[in-house]
PDB file of C-alpha atoms in Angstrom:
ATOM      1  CA  MET C   1      -0.094   0.031   0.070  1.00  0.00           C
ATOM      2  CA  GLU C   2       1.254   3.593  -0.738  1.00  0.00           C
ATOM      3  CA  VAL C   3       0.202   6.840   1.144  1.00  0.00           C
ATOM      4  CA  GLY C   4       0.997   9.870  -0.989  1.00  0.00           C
ATOM      5  CA  THR C   5       1.118  13.405   0.474  1.00  0.00           C
ATOM      6  CA  ARG C   6       3.515  14.857  -1.855  1.00  0.00           C
ATOM      7  CA  PRO C   7       3.417  18.656  -2.721  1.00  0.00           C
ATOM      8  CA  ASP C   8       2.969  19.464  -6.211  1.00  0.00           C
ATOM      9  CA  LEU C   9       5.998  18.187  -8.224  1.00  0.00           C
ATOM     10  CA  PRO C  10       6.983  18.607 -11.699  1.00  0.00           C
ATOM     11  CA  GLU C  11       6.848  15.520 -13.815  1.00  0.00           C
ATOM     12  CA  HIS C  12       9.534  16.067 -16.018  1.00  0.00           C
ATOM     13  CA  GLY C  13       9.699  13.847 -18.908  1.00  0.00           C
ATOM     14  CA  ASP C  14       6.056  12.932 -18.718  1.00  0.00           C
ATOM     15  CA  PRO C  15       4.478  13.730 -22.002  1.00  0.00           C
ATOM     16  CA  SER C  16       1.079  14.565 -20.517  1.00  0.00           C
ATOM     17  CA  TRP C  17       2.550  16.893 -17.991  1.00  0.00           C
ATOM     18  CA  GLU C  18       4.767  18.586 -20.726  1.00  0.00           C
ATOM     19  CA  ALA C  19       1.679  19.107 -22.700  1.00  0.00           C
ATOM     20  CA  PHE C  20      -0.046  20.494 -19.652  1.00  0.00           C
ATOM     21  CA  ILE C  21       2.629  22.801 -18.723  1.00  0.00           C
ATOM     22  CA  ALA C  22       2.651  23.898 -22.242  1.00  0.00           C
ATOM     23  CA  GLY C  23      -0.914  24.942 -21.935  1.00  0.00           C
ATOM     24  CA  ASP C  24      -2.499  22.117 -23.861  1.00  0.00           C
ATOM     25  CA  TRP C  25      -4.913  20.544 -21.395  1.00  0.00           C
ATOM     26  CA  GLU C  26      -6.928  18.633 -24.113  1.00  0.00           C
ATOM     27  CA  ARG C  27      -3.517  17.143 -25.528  1.00  0.00           C
ATOM     28  CA  SER C  28      -2.471  16.248 -21.865  1.00  0.00           C
ATOM     29  CA  LEU C  29      -5.908  14.351 -21.605  1.00  0.00           C
ATOM     30  CA  VAL C  30      -5.206  12.540 -24.808  1.00  0.00           C
ATOM     31  CA  LEU C  31      -1.661  11.446 -23.713  1.00  0.00           C
ATOM     32  CA  ASN C  32      -2.883  10.325 -20.410  1.00  0.00           C
ATOM     33  CA  ASP C  33      -5.690   8.086 -22.022  1.00  0.00           C
ATOM     34  CA  GLU C  34      -2.859   6.568 -24.303  1.00  0.00           C
ATOM     35  CA  GLU C  35      -1.474   5.106 -21.169  1.00  0.00           C
ATOM     36  CA  ARG C  36      -4.657   3.029 -20.684  1.00  0.00           C
ATOM     37  CA  ASP C  37      -3.708  -0.112 -22.410  1.00  0.00           C
ATOM     38  CA  GLY C  38      -0.473  -0.202 -20.468  1.00  0.00           C
ATOM     39  CA  ALA C  39      -2.356   0.374 -17.140  1.00  0.00           C
ATOM     40  CA  ARG C  40      -5.017  -2.422 -17.934  1.00  0.00           C
ATOM     41  CA  ALA C  41      -2.245  -4.928 -18.958  1.00  0.00           C
ATOM     42  CA  GLU C  42      -0.132  -4.047 -15.483  1.00  0.00           C
ATOM     43  CA  ALA C  43      -3.259  -4.547 -13.519  1.00  0.00           C
ATOM     44  CA  LYS C  44      -4.125  -7.638 -15.138  1.00  0.00           C
ATOM     45  CA  SER C  45      -0.669  -8.980 -14.804  1.00  0.00           C
ATOM     46  CA  LEU C  46      -0.524  -8.054 -10.941  1.00  0.00           C
ATOM     47  CA  ARG C  47      -3.840  -9.767 -10.541  1.00  0.00           C
ATOM     48  CA  GLU C  48      -2.427 -12.855 -12.031  1.00  0.00           C
ATOM     49  CA  GLN C  49       0.433 -12.647  -9.651  1.00  0.00           C
ATOM     50  CA  GLY C  50      -1.776 -12.215  -6.643  1.00  0.00           C
ATOM     51  CA  VAL C  51      -0.556  -8.770  -6.082  1.00  0.00           C
ATOM     52  CA  GLU C  52      -2.989  -6.107  -4.843  1.00  0.00           C
ATOM     53  CA  ILE C  53      -1.750  -2.376  -5.214  1.00  0.00           C
ATOM     54  CA  ARG C  54      -3.561  -0.005  -3.012  1.00  0.00           C
ATOM     55  CA  ARG C  55      -3.066   3.676  -3.124  1.00  0.00           C
ATOM     56  CA  LEU C  56      -3.964   6.347  -0.897  1.00  0.00           C
ATOM     57  CA  ARG C  57      -3.695  10.148  -2.045  1.00  0.00           C
ATOM     58  CA  ILE C  58      -4.062  12.853   0.414  1.00  0.00           C
ATOM     59  CA  VAL C  59      -5.551  15.984  -1.073  1.00  0.00           C
ATOM     60  CA  GLU C  60      -5.742  19.610  -0.242  1.00  0.00           C
ATOM     61  CA  LYS C  61      -8.629  21.935  -0.925  1.00  0.00           C
ATOM     62  CA  PRO C  62      -8.779  23.705  -3.169  1.00  0.00           C
ATOM     63  CA  VAL C  63      -7.209  21.226  -5.426  1.00  0.00           C
ATOM     64  CA  THR C  64      -4.284  22.655  -7.511  1.00  0.00           C
ATOM     65  CA  PRO C  65      -3.692  22.529 -11.139  1.00  0.00           C
ATOM     66  CA  TYR C  66      -1.134  19.731 -10.386  1.00  0.00           C
ATOM     67  CA  VAL C  67      -3.820  17.649  -8.411  1.00  0.00           C
ATOM     68  CA  GLN C  68      -6.344  18.307 -11.076  1.00  0.00           C
ATOM     69  CA  TRP C  69      -3.823  17.053 -13.792  1.00  0.00           C
ATOM     70  CA  GLU C  70      -2.922  13.842 -11.469  1.00  0.00           C
ATOM     71  CA  MET C  71      -6.328  12.765 -10.973  1.00  0.00           C
ATOM     72  CA  GLN C  72      -7.025  12.571 -14.591  1.00  0.00           C
ATOM     73  CA  TYR C  73      -4.295   9.709 -14.611  1.00  0.00           C
ATOM     74  CA  PHE C  74      -5.525   8.103 -11.135  1.00  0.00           C
ATOM     75  CA  ARG C  75      -8.953   7.915 -12.908  1.00  0.00           C
ATOM     76  CA  ILE C  76      -7.609   5.969 -15.777  1.00  0.00           C
ATOM     77  CA  LEU C  77      -5.766   3.726 -13.239  1.00  0.00           C
ATOM     78  CA  ALA C  78      -8.917   2.958 -11.330  1.00  0.00           C
ATOM     79  CA  GLU C  79     -10.985   2.322 -14.385  1.00  0.00           C
ATOM     80  CA  GLU C  80      -8.392  -0.159 -15.231  1.00  0.00           C
ATOM     81  CA  GLY C  81      -8.491  -1.946 -11.958  1.00  0.00           C
ATOM     82  CA  PHE C  82      -6.117  -0.320  -9.626  1.00  0.00           C
ATOM     83  CA  SER C  83      -7.300   0.249  -6.150  1.00  0.00           C
ATOM     84  CA  LEU C  84      -6.851   4.034  -5.491  1.00  0.00           C
ATOM     85  CA  ARG C  85      -8.645   6.086  -2.868  1.00  0.00           C
ATOM     86  CA  VAL C  86      -8.472   9.610  -1.701  1.00  0.00           C
ATOM     87  CA  LEU C  87      -8.626  11.316   1.808  1.00  0.00           C
ATOM     88  CA  GLU C  88      -9.172  15.148   2.064  1.00  0.00           C
ATOM     89  CA  ALA C  89      -6.306  16.648   4.370  1.00  0.00           C
ATOM     90  CA  ASP C  90      -8.648  18.059   6.792  1.00  0.00           C
ATOM     91  CA  SER C  91      -9.742  14.463   7.779  1.00  0.00           C
ATOM     92  CA  ILE C  92      -6.284  13.431   8.916  1.00  0.00           C
ATOM     93  CA  ALA C  93      -5.411  16.653  10.837  1.00  0.00           C
ATOM     94  CA  ASP C  94      -5.079  14.777  14.250  1.00  0.00           C
ATOM     95  CA  TYR C  95      -2.415  12.428  12.425  1.00  0.00           C
ATOM     96  CA  GLU C  96      -0.429  15.523  11.268  1.00  0.00           C
ATOM     97  CA  ARG C  97      -0.014  17.508  14.341  1.00  0.00           C
ATOM     98  CA  SER C  98       3.793  17.247  14.092  1.00  0.00           C
ATOM     99  CA  GLY C  99       3.748  17.704  10.329  1.00  0.00           C
ATOM    100  CA  PRO C 100       2.477  16.081   7.264  1.00  0.00           C
ATOM    101  CA  LEU C 101       2.371  12.226   6.858  1.00  0.00           C
ATOM    102  CA  PRO C 102       5.179  10.664   5.045  1.00  0.00           C
ATOM    103  CA  ASP C 103       5.221   9.143   1.926  1.00  0.00           C
ATOM    104  CA  LEU C 104       5.128   5.545   2.638  1.00  0.00           C
ATOM    105  CA  ASN C 105       5.272   2.277   0.432  1.00  0.00           C
ATOM    106  CA  LEU C 106       4.328  -0.909   2.168  1.00  0.00           C
ATOM    107  CA  LEU C 107       5.311  -4.242   0.466  1.00  0.00           C
ATOM    108  CA  GLY C 108       3.466  -7.084   1.799  1.00  0.00           C
ATOM    109  CA  GLU C 109       4.135  -7.641   5.393  1.00  0.00           C
ATOM    110  CA  ARG C 110       7.813  -7.641   5.529  1.00  0.00           C
ATOM    111  CA  VAL C 111       9.288  -4.437   3.963  1.00  0.00           C
ATOM    112  CA  LEU C 112       8.201  -0.637   4.420  1.00  0.00           C
ATOM    113  CA  TYR C 113       9.792   2.120   2.404  1.00  0.00           C
ATOM    114  CA  HIS C 114       9.774   5.738   3.737  1.00  0.00           C
ATOM    115  CA  ILE C 115      10.204   7.879   0.635  1.00  0.00           C
ATOM    116  CA  VAL C 116      12.920  10.752   1.334  1.00  0.00           C
ATOM    117  CA  GLN C 117      12.331  14.143  -0.175  1.00  0.00           C
ATOM    118  CA  GLU C 118      14.446  17.060  -0.488  1.00  0.00           C
ATOM    119  CA  PRO C 119      13.152  20.305   1.217  1.00  0.00           C
ATOM    120  CA  ASP C 120      11.196  21.261  -1.855  1.00  0.00           C
ATOM    121  CA  GLY C 121       9.433  17.658  -1.895  1.00  0.00           C
ATOM    122  CA  THR C 122      11.455  16.153  -4.736  1.00  0.00           C
ATOM    123  CA  PRO C 123      12.012  12.606  -4.107  1.00  0.00           C
ATOM    124  CA  ALA C 124      15.485  11.826  -3.070  1.00  0.00           C
ATOM    125  CA  GLY C 125      15.609   8.103  -2.443  1.00  0.00           C
ATOM    126  CA  ALA C 126      13.983   5.951   0.191  1.00  0.00           C
ATOM    127  CA  ARG C 127      14.717   4.442   3.506  1.00  0.00           C
ATOM    128  CA  ARG C 128      14.063   0.678   3.983  1.00  0.00           C
ATOM    129  CA  ILE C 129      12.468  -0.252   7.411  1.00  0.00           C
ATOM    130  CA  ASP C 130      12.372  -3.966   8.164  1.00  0.00           C
ATOM    131  CA  ASP C 131      11.513  -4.009  11.708  1.00  0.00           C
ATOM    132  CA  PRO C 132       8.222  -6.071  12.174  1.00  0.00           C
ATOM    133  CA  ASP C 133       6.721  -3.910  14.950  1.00  0.00           C
ATOM    134  CA  SER C 134       6.774  -0.831  12.880  1.00  0.00           C
ATOM    135  CA  ILE C 135       5.616  -2.413   9.850  1.00  0.00           C
ATOM    136  CA  ILE C 136       2.680  -3.967  11.666  1.00  0.00           C
ATOM    137  CA  GLY C 137       1.785  -0.449  13.306  1.00  0.00           C
ATOM    138  CA  VAL C 138       2.258   1.165   9.904  1.00  0.00           C
ATOM    139  CA  ARG C 139       0.108  -1.480   8.135  1.00  0.00           C
ATOM    140  CA  ARG C 140      -2.722  -1.013  10.745  1.00  0.00           C
ATOM    141  CA  ALA C 141      -2.750   2.898  10.344  1.00  0.00           C
ATOM    142  CA  MET C 142      -2.632   2.578   6.630  1.00  0.00           C
ATOM    143  CA  GLU C 143      -5.482  -0.039   6.657  1.00  0.00           C
ATOM    144  CA  SER C 144      -7.488   2.387   8.908  1.00  0.00           C
ATOM    145  CA  LEU C 145      -7.061   5.444   6.525  1.00  0.00           C
ATOM    146  CA  PHE C 146      -7.576   3.431   3.339  1.00  0.00           C
ATOM    147  CA  GLY C 147     -11.042   2.398   4.858  1.00  0.00           C
ATOM    148  CA  ARG C 148     -11.852   5.899   5.778  1.00  0.00           C
ATOM    149  CA  ALA C 149     -11.090   6.996   2.051  1.00  0.00           C
ATOM    150  CA  GLU C 150     -13.441   7.258  -0.715  1.00  0.00           C
ATOM    151  CA  PRO C 151     -12.765   5.541  -4.232  1.00  0.00           C
ATOM    152  CA  VAL C 152     -10.784   7.925  -6.470  1.00  0.00           C
ATOM    153  CA  LEU C 153     -13.685   7.476  -9.210  1.00  0.00           C
ATOM    154  CA  ASP C 154     -16.288   8.871  -6.705  1.00  0.00           C
ATOM    155  CA  TYR C 155     -13.958  11.819  -5.711  1.00  0.00           C
ATOM    156  CA  PHE C 156     -13.100  12.336  -9.287  1.00  0.00           C
ATOM    157  CA  HIS C 157     -16.554  12.755 -10.583  1.00  0.00           C
ATOM    158  CA  ARG C 158     -17.506  15.051  -7.581  1.00  0.00           C
ATOM    159  CA  GLU C 159     -14.660  17.219  -7.399  1.00  0.00           C
ATOM    160  CA  ILE C 160     -12.484  17.072 -10.380  1.00  0.00           C
ATOM    161  CA  ALA C 161     -14.509  16.417 -13.410  1.00  0.00           C
ATOM    162  CA  PRO C 162     -16.843  19.703 -13.042  1.00  0.00           C
ATOM    163  CA  LEU C 163     -13.917  21.785 -12.950  1.00  0.00           C
ATOM    164  CA  PRO C 164     -12.585  23.981 -15.683  1.00  0.00           C
ATOM    165  CA  ALA C 165      -9.447  23.015 -17.540  1.00  0.00           C
ATOM    166  CA  PRO C 166      -6.609  24.209 -15.307  1.00  0.00           C
ATOM    167  CA  THR C 167      -3.904  26.643 -16.111  1.00  0.00           C
ATOM    168  CA  VAL C 168      -0.387  26.880 -15.118  1.00  0.00           C
ATOM    169  CA  ALA C 169       1.239  30.307 -14.381  1.00  0.00           C
ATOM    170  CA  PRO C 170       4.067  31.178 -16.623  1.00  0.00           C
TER     171      PRO C 170
END
């Protein structure tokens, strides 16, 4: 399972992102949709291997242009079989008294990765955590948050789809 709280980060090299920051929202959406077959194949392969990917995205309000762009791709992933959910940041305020929740990747029951970030939020590697007690605690917390979250498609249709095309300041 993955919990993502990362700030709006540039996605250098992603054609959809590049189209978006160039001001071509429609092209950005087309390029995202071109990833659909790959997402479907990956979801199928993971199911056949018995691997479940669950991703939780924490979202601030109002949504930023970055999140609006990102949710277009998350919608495709969800439509093709990935389990993605969204929690609004205000619903986890109690967990963030000492700062934002970290980006975490939990692999099965044995390995946890804490994504290390630069001060600006750019990923800078990961710290592996093998301690079973830590992993159990994180798993329980992640499962609780995931259970409280709403499916990304519900969130998308209510909060993202009605928005006008976003713009990026030059």
